[in-house]
Amino acid sequence: MIILKNISKRYPEGSGFRSVLEDITADIPETAFSVLLGPSGSGKSTLLNIISGIDLPTSGEIIINGQNLTNMNEKRRTLFRRTQIGIVFQFFNLLPTLSVIDNVILPMELNGTKSKHAKSLAQDLLDTVGLLDRQNTFPDRLSGGEQQRVSIARALASDPPIILADEPTGNLDSGNANQIMTLLSDLHIKFKKTLVVVTHRNDFIKLADKIFIVEDGQISERGDIS
Ligand code: ADP
Ligand code: MG
């Protein structure tokens, strides 16, 4: 369970500040597939970055599986993220100097997984996303959809209970977007992880268990999913 308690986020602007999230409280259920919707600039990425501990709220608390992220120092938060959270970005964020398989191995290496074991796990994951035959190539040789599949394999690499994806299909054509959507939904069912996806895609929304709307600094739950 991800608990957001009275989260506010302000950014300094000019001589004052800009308020993005205003005292939001929400429970994101464990093992469910939740979608975050909302207009551009409404604070969806800000919220995901707060959930992942990349960013801190101005006030409020974030509690993940009983652990309070807001009380941790940066080092502990980073360690927490490495083991508990996998992130899928809109622009993939693969390391261009590492081969496909080394990109997937990296999070495991950081977590201290033995290299032989890490390699075989990475190969399993690349097989799962349909890219085992491309393991030794480099990210710039892959299409956008393929790069996103590698980044999904990387997000799963440390077997974190939570996967966060910020507009994972936002940079893909509709064919590739459909593939990524189906893949994320299938993997959610297969691995039973808590999945939180920011998206505008209606067909993605249909696959979700829960829908949250981020708008005007507030978060609300949308009841009907149809
Ligand atoms: P969304 O992902 O919903 O499009 P964001 O979370 O990226 O929205 O941004 C929400 C608002 O916060 C925007 O107005 C944006 O300009 C502002 N913002 C985001 N990051 C920063 C930052 N580091 N410094 C100042 N303002 C920011
Ligand atoms: Mg965003």
Tab-separated table of C-alpha atoms and ligand atoms in Angstrom:
chain	number	residue	atom	x	y	z
A	1	MET	CA	0.000	0.000	0.000
A	2	ILE	CA	1.176	3.498	-0.852
A	3	ILE	CA	-0.208	6.070	1.572
A	4	LEU	CA	-0.087	9.761	0.694
A	5	LYS	CA	-0.846	11.883	3.749
A	6	ASN	CA	-1.476	15.606	3.389
A	7	ILE	CA	1.106	15.975	0.643
A	8	SER	CA	1.823	19.494	-0.572
A	9	LYS	CA	4.412	20.522	-3.116
A	10	ARG	CA	5.426	24.089	-3.909
A	11	TYR	CA	8.146	25.294	-6.216
A	12	PRO	CA	9.825	28.660	-5.774
A	13	GLU	CA	8.773	31.065	-8.513
A	14	GLY	CA	9.785	34.709	-8.754
A	15	SER	CA	9.594	36.188	-5.281
A	16	GLY	CA	6.911	33.716	-4.201
A	17	PHE	CA	6.091	30.120	-4.964
A	18	ARG	CA	3.940	28.025	-7.211
A	19	SER	CA	1.727	25.508	-5.494
A	20	VAL	CA	1.417	22.254	-7.473
A	21	LEU	CA	-0.059	19.778	-4.969
A	22	GLU	CA	-2.213	21.076	-2.140
A	23	ASP	CA	-2.723	18.848	0.867
A	24	ILE	CA	-3.538	15.670	-0.991
A	25	THR	CA	-4.381	12.424	0.767
A	26	ALA	CA	-4.867	9.102	-0.988
A	27	ASP	CA	-4.296	5.363	-0.629
A	28	ILE	CA	-2.921	3.549	-3.645
A	29	PRO	CA	-3.796	-0.114	-3.173
A	30	GLU	CA	-1.228	-2.882	-3.140
A	31	THR	CA	-0.910	-5.155	-6.197
A	32	ALA	CA	-3.536	-3.140	-8.073
A	33	PHE	CA	-3.087	-1.413	-11.414
A	34	SER	CA	-3.767	2.273	-10.785
A	35	VAL	CA	-3.851	4.967	-13.433
A	36	LEU	CA	-3.178	8.664	-12.799
A	37	LEU	CA	-4.938	11.051	-15.149
A	38	GLY	CA	-4.887	14.818	-15.333
A	39	PRO	CA	-4.130	17.774	-17.561
A	40	SER	CA	-0.601	18.620	-18.578
A	41	GLY	CA	1.152	20.500	-15.783
A	42	SER	CA	-1.254	19.266	-13.100
A	43	GLY	CA	1.516	17.622	-11.077
A	44	LYS	CA	1.384	13.958	-12.131
A	45	SER	CA	5.144	13.636	-12.630
A	46	THR	CA	5.737	15.612	-9.447
A	47	LEU	CA	3.557	13.124	-7.580
A	48	LEU	CA	5.271	10.063	-9.098
A	49	ASN	CA	8.662	11.533	-8.209
A	50	ILE	CA	7.470	12.010	-4.635
A	51	ILE	CA	6.204	8.411	-4.478
A	52	SER	CA	9.552	7.138	-5.772
A	53	GLY	CA	11.481	9.315	-3.335
A	54	ILE	CA	13.318	11.065	-6.184
A	55	ASP	CA	11.719	14.265	-4.905
A	56	LEU	CA	10.422	15.284	-1.476
A	57	PRO	CA	7.117	16.965	-0.723
A	58	THR	CA	7.160	20.444	0.825
A	59	SER	CA	5.005	18.972	3.583
A	60	GLY	CA	3.141	15.771	4.285
A	61	GLU	CA	4.127	12.134	4.521
A	62	ILE	CA	4.513	9.242	2.158
A	63	ILE	CA	4.345	5.765	3.627
A	64	ILE	CA	5.098	2.725	1.518
A	65	ASN	CA	4.485	-0.722	2.962
A	66	GLY	CA	4.762	0.724	6.446
A	67	GLN	CA	7.959	2.677	5.805
A	68	ASN	CA	7.877	6.451	6.011
A	69	LEU	CA	9.915	7.833	3.093
A	70	THR	CA	9.740	11.384	4.373
A	71	ASN	CA	11.668	10.439	7.525
A	72	MET	CA	14.540	8.810	5.663
A	73	ASN	CA	17.753	10.559	4.766
A	74	GLU	CA	18.672	10.671	1.088
A	75	LYS	CA	20.919	7.627	1.273
A	76	ARG	CA	18.242	5.453	2.845
A	77	ARG	CA	15.656	6.740	0.388
A	78	THR	CA	17.925	5.796	-2.515
A	79	LEU	CA	18.440	2.310	-1.068
A	80	PHE	CA	14.707	1.995	-0.507
A	81	ARG	CA	14.015	2.967	-4.120
A	82	ARG	CA	16.553	0.489	-5.472
A	83	THR	CA	14.886	-2.447	-3.784
A	84	GLN	CA	11.234	-1.391	-3.664
A	85	ILE	CA	10.527	0.603	-6.809
A	86	GLY	CA	11.064	0.125	-10.542
A	87	ILE	CA	10.563	3.166	-12.765
A	88	VAL	CA	9.599	3.366	-16.437
A	89	PHE	CA	10.145	6.787	-18.030
A	90	GLN	CA	8.561	8.390	-21.079
A	91	PHE	CA	11.948	8.776	-22.766
A	92	PHE	CA	13.217	5.335	-21.690
A	93	ASN	CA	16.392	6.689	-20.001
A	94	LEU	CA	18.552	3.712	-20.993
A	95	LEU	CA	22.293	4.200	-20.635
A	96	PRO	CA	23.628	4.539	-24.198
A	97	THR	CA	27.113	3.227	-23.392
A	98	LEU	CA	25.798	-0.044	-21.959
A	99	SER	CA	24.507	-2.974	-23.996
A	100	VAL	CA	20.864	-3.958	-23.667
A	101	ILE	CA	21.627	-6.746	-21.204
A	102	ASP	CA	23.990	-4.567	-19.161
A	103	ASN	CA	21.233	-1.962	-18.828
A	104	VAL	CA	19.027	-4.663	-17.287
A	105	ILE	CA	21.855	-6.032	-15.125
A	106	LEU	CA	22.773	-2.593	-13.699
A	107	PRO	CA	20.028	-2.330	-11.028
A	108	MET	CA	20.847	-5.846	-9.846
A	109	GLU	CA	24.539	-4.998	-9.693
A	110	LEU	CA	23.722	-1.942	-7.572
A	111	ASN	CA	21.766	-4.226	-5.248
A	112	GLY	CA	24.659	-6.609	-4.903
A	113	THR	CA	23.247	-9.545	-6.901
A	114	LYS	CA	26.037	-11.930	-7.965
A	115	SER	CA	26.940	-11.296	-11.575
A	116	LYS	CA	26.247	-14.788	-12.928
A	117	HIS	CA	22.844	-14.852	-11.310
A	118	ALA	CA	22.140	-11.269	-12.464
A	119	LYS	CA	22.955	-12.202	-16.048
A	120	SER	CA	20.630	-15.168	-16.089
A	121	LEU	CA	17.817	-13.129	-14.467
A	122	ALA	CA	18.350	-10.355	-17.021
A	123	GLN	CA	18.130	-12.888	-19.833
A	124	ASP	CA	14.880	-14.256	-18.407
A	125	LEU	CA	13.454	-10.734	-18.273
A	126	LEU	CA	14.592	-9.896	-21.803
A	127	ASP	CA	12.950	-13.125	-22.927
A	128	THR	CA	9.753	-12.062	-21.141
A	129	VAL	CA	9.685	-8.742	-23.045
A	130	GLY	CA	10.596	-10.491	-26.314
A	131	LEU	CA	14.088	-9.055	-26.753
A	132	LEU	CA	16.470	-11.813	-25.726
A	133	ASP	CA	17.912	-11.951	-29.244
A	134	ARG	CA	18.916	-8.264	-28.939
A	135	GLN	CA	20.745	-8.612	-25.618
A	136	ASN	CA	24.165	-7.652	-26.971
A	137	THR	CA	23.117	-4.688	-29.045
A	138	PHE	CA	23.045	-1.066	-27.834
A	139	PRO	CA	19.985	1.070	-27.087
A	140	ASP	CA	20.493	3.380	-30.103
A	141	ARG	CA	20.032	0.372	-32.405
A	142	LEU	CA	16.542	-0.254	-31.057
A	143	SER	CA	13.211	1.317	-31.974
A	144	GLY	CA	11.381	3.394	-29.360
A	145	GLY	CA	9.027	0.520	-28.567
A	146	GLU	CA	11.952	-1.866	-28.158
A	147	GLN	CA	13.797	0.586	-25.906
A	148	GLN	CA	10.707	0.875	-23.747
A	149	ARG	CA	10.507	-2.917	-23.478
A	150	VAL	CA	14.136	-2.973	-22.297
A	151	SER	CA	13.351	-0.282	-19.758
A	152	ILE	CA	10.411	-2.358	-18.484
A	153	ALA	CA	12.763	-5.341	-18.096
A	154	ARG	CA	15.151	-3.045	-16.218
A	155	ALA	CA	12.343	-1.800	-13.939
A	156	LEU	CA	11.557	-5.421	-13.050
A	157	ALA	CA	15.196	-6.384	-12.550
A	158	SER	CA	15.428	-5.988	-8.782
A	159	ASP	CA	12.014	-7.609	-8.404
A	160	PRO	CA	10.569	-4.511	-6.672
A	161	PRO	CA	6.993	-4.738	-5.359
A	162	ILE	CA	6.130	-1.402	-7.015
A	163	ILE	CA	6.424	-0.273	-10.636
A	164	LEU	CA	5.842	3.385	-11.527
A	165	ALA	CA	5.488	4.440	-15.162
A	166	ASP	CA	5.297	8.091	-16.257
A	167	GLU	CA	3.562	8.284	-19.645
A	168	PRO	CA	5.297	5.097	-20.841
A	169	THR	CA	3.607	5.288	-24.244
A	170	GLY	CA	3.883	9.075	-24.605
A	171	ASN	CA	6.782	8.887	-27.039
A	172	LEU	CA	5.551	5.948	-29.134
A	173	ASP	CA	3.387	5.512	-32.224
A	174	SER	CA	0.039	3.850	-31.629
A	175	GLY	CA	1.170	0.348	-32.643
A	176	ASN	CA	4.093	0.386	-30.241
A	177	ALA	CA	2.000	2.112	-27.591
A	178	ASN	CA	-0.519	-0.742	-27.765
A	179	GLN	CA	2.234	-3.323	-27.391
A	180	ILE	CA	3.708	-1.572	-24.350
A	181	MET	CA	0.286	-1.193	-22.785
A	182	THR	CA	-0.518	-4.868	-23.230
A	183	LEU	CA	2.927	-5.838	-21.960
A	184	LEU	CA	2.586	-3.752	-18.785
A	185	SER	CA	-0.878	-5.115	-18.128
A	186	ASP	CA	0.224	-8.747	-18.737
A	187	LEU	CA	3.275	-8.284	-16.508
A	188	HIS	CA	1.099	-6.757	-13.815
A	189	ILE	CA	-1.024	-9.891	-13.812
A	190	LYS	CA	1.983	-12.222	-14.053
A	191	PHE	CA	4.163	-10.631	-11.360
A	192	LYS	CA	1.355	-9.263	-9.104
A	193	LYS	CA	3.092	-5.949	-8.498
A	194	THR	CA	1.633	-2.616	-7.524
A	195	LEU	CA	1.549	-0.729	-10.822
A	196	VAL	CA	0.976	3.033	-11.072
A	197	VAL	CA	0.842	4.493	-14.578
A	198	VAL	CA	0.405	8.088	-15.711
A	199	THR	CA	-1.344	8.012	-19.057
A	200	HIS	CA	-3.851	9.754	-21.278
A	201	ARG	CA	-4.749	6.656	-23.202
A	202	ASN	CA	-8.334	5.514	-22.896
A	203	ASP	CA	-7.490	1.941	-23.786
A	204	PHE	CA	-5.025	1.880	-20.893
A	205	ILE	CA	-7.674	3.199	-18.525
A	206	LYS	CA	-9.903	0.238	-19.370
A	207	LEU	CA	-7.236	-2.157	-18.074
A	208	ALA	CA	-6.895	-0.376	-14.719
A	209	ASP	CA	-8.315	-1.391	-11.340
A	210	LYS	CA	-8.347	2.176	-10.039
A	211	ILE	CA	-8.290	5.624	-11.563
A	212	PHE	CA	-7.068	8.771	-9.847
A	213	ILE	CA	-7.469	12.257	-11.262
A	214	VAL	CA	-4.845	14.897	-10.449
A	215	GLU	CA	-6.229	18.358	-11.089
A	216	ASP	CA	-6.081	21.833	-9.532
A	217	GLY	CA	-3.666	20.631	-6.852
A	218	GLN	CA	-6.065	17.893	-5.722
A	219	ILE	CA	-6.362	14.150	-6.222
A	220	SER	CA	-9.668	12.342	-6.521
A	221	GLU	CA	-10.727	8.842	-7.299
A	222	ARG	CA	-12.877	8.188	-10.321
A	223	GLY	CA	-15.544	5.679	-9.425
A	224	ASP	CA	-16.828	4.304	-12.694
A	225	ILE	CA	-14.320	2.581	-14.900
A	226	SER	CA	-15.882	2.391	-18.314
B	1	ADP	P1	2.486	16.870	-15.284
B	1	ADP	O1	3.409	15.696	-15.168
B	1	ADP	O2	1.121	16.608	-14.746
B	1	ADP	O3	2.421	17.410	-16.669
B	1	ADP	P2	4.470	18.189	-13.617
B	1	ADP	O4	4.425	17.438	-12.347
B	1	ADP	O5	5.599	17.909	-14.522
B	1	ADP	O6	3.062	18.047	-14.368
B	1	ADP	O7	4.506	19.737	-13.301
B	1	ADP	C1	3.526	20.371	-12.484
B	1	ADP	C2	3.835	21.849	-12.364
B	1	ADP	O8	5.019	22.015	-11.603
B	1	ADP	C3	4.102	22.538	-13.695
B	1	ADP	O9	3.533	23.803	-13.637
B	1	ADP	C4	5.589	22.614	-13.769
B	1	ADP	O10	6.004	23.717	-14.503
B	1	ADP	C5	5.984	22.753	-12.321
B	1	ADP	N1	7.304	22.155	-12.033
B	1	ADP	C6	7.639	20.852	-12.184
B	1	ADP	N2	8.915	20.634	-11.800
B	1	ADP	C7	9.392	21.842	-11.398
B	1	ADP	C8	10.645	22.303	-10.866
B	1	ADP	N3	11.663	21.457	-10.668
B	1	ADP	N4	10.768	23.611	-10.563
B	1	ADP	C9	9.725	24.460	-10.742
B	1	ADP	N5	8.528	24.108	-11.219
B	1	ADP	C10	8.353	22.822	-11.550
B	2	MG	MG	4.494	14.679	-16.533
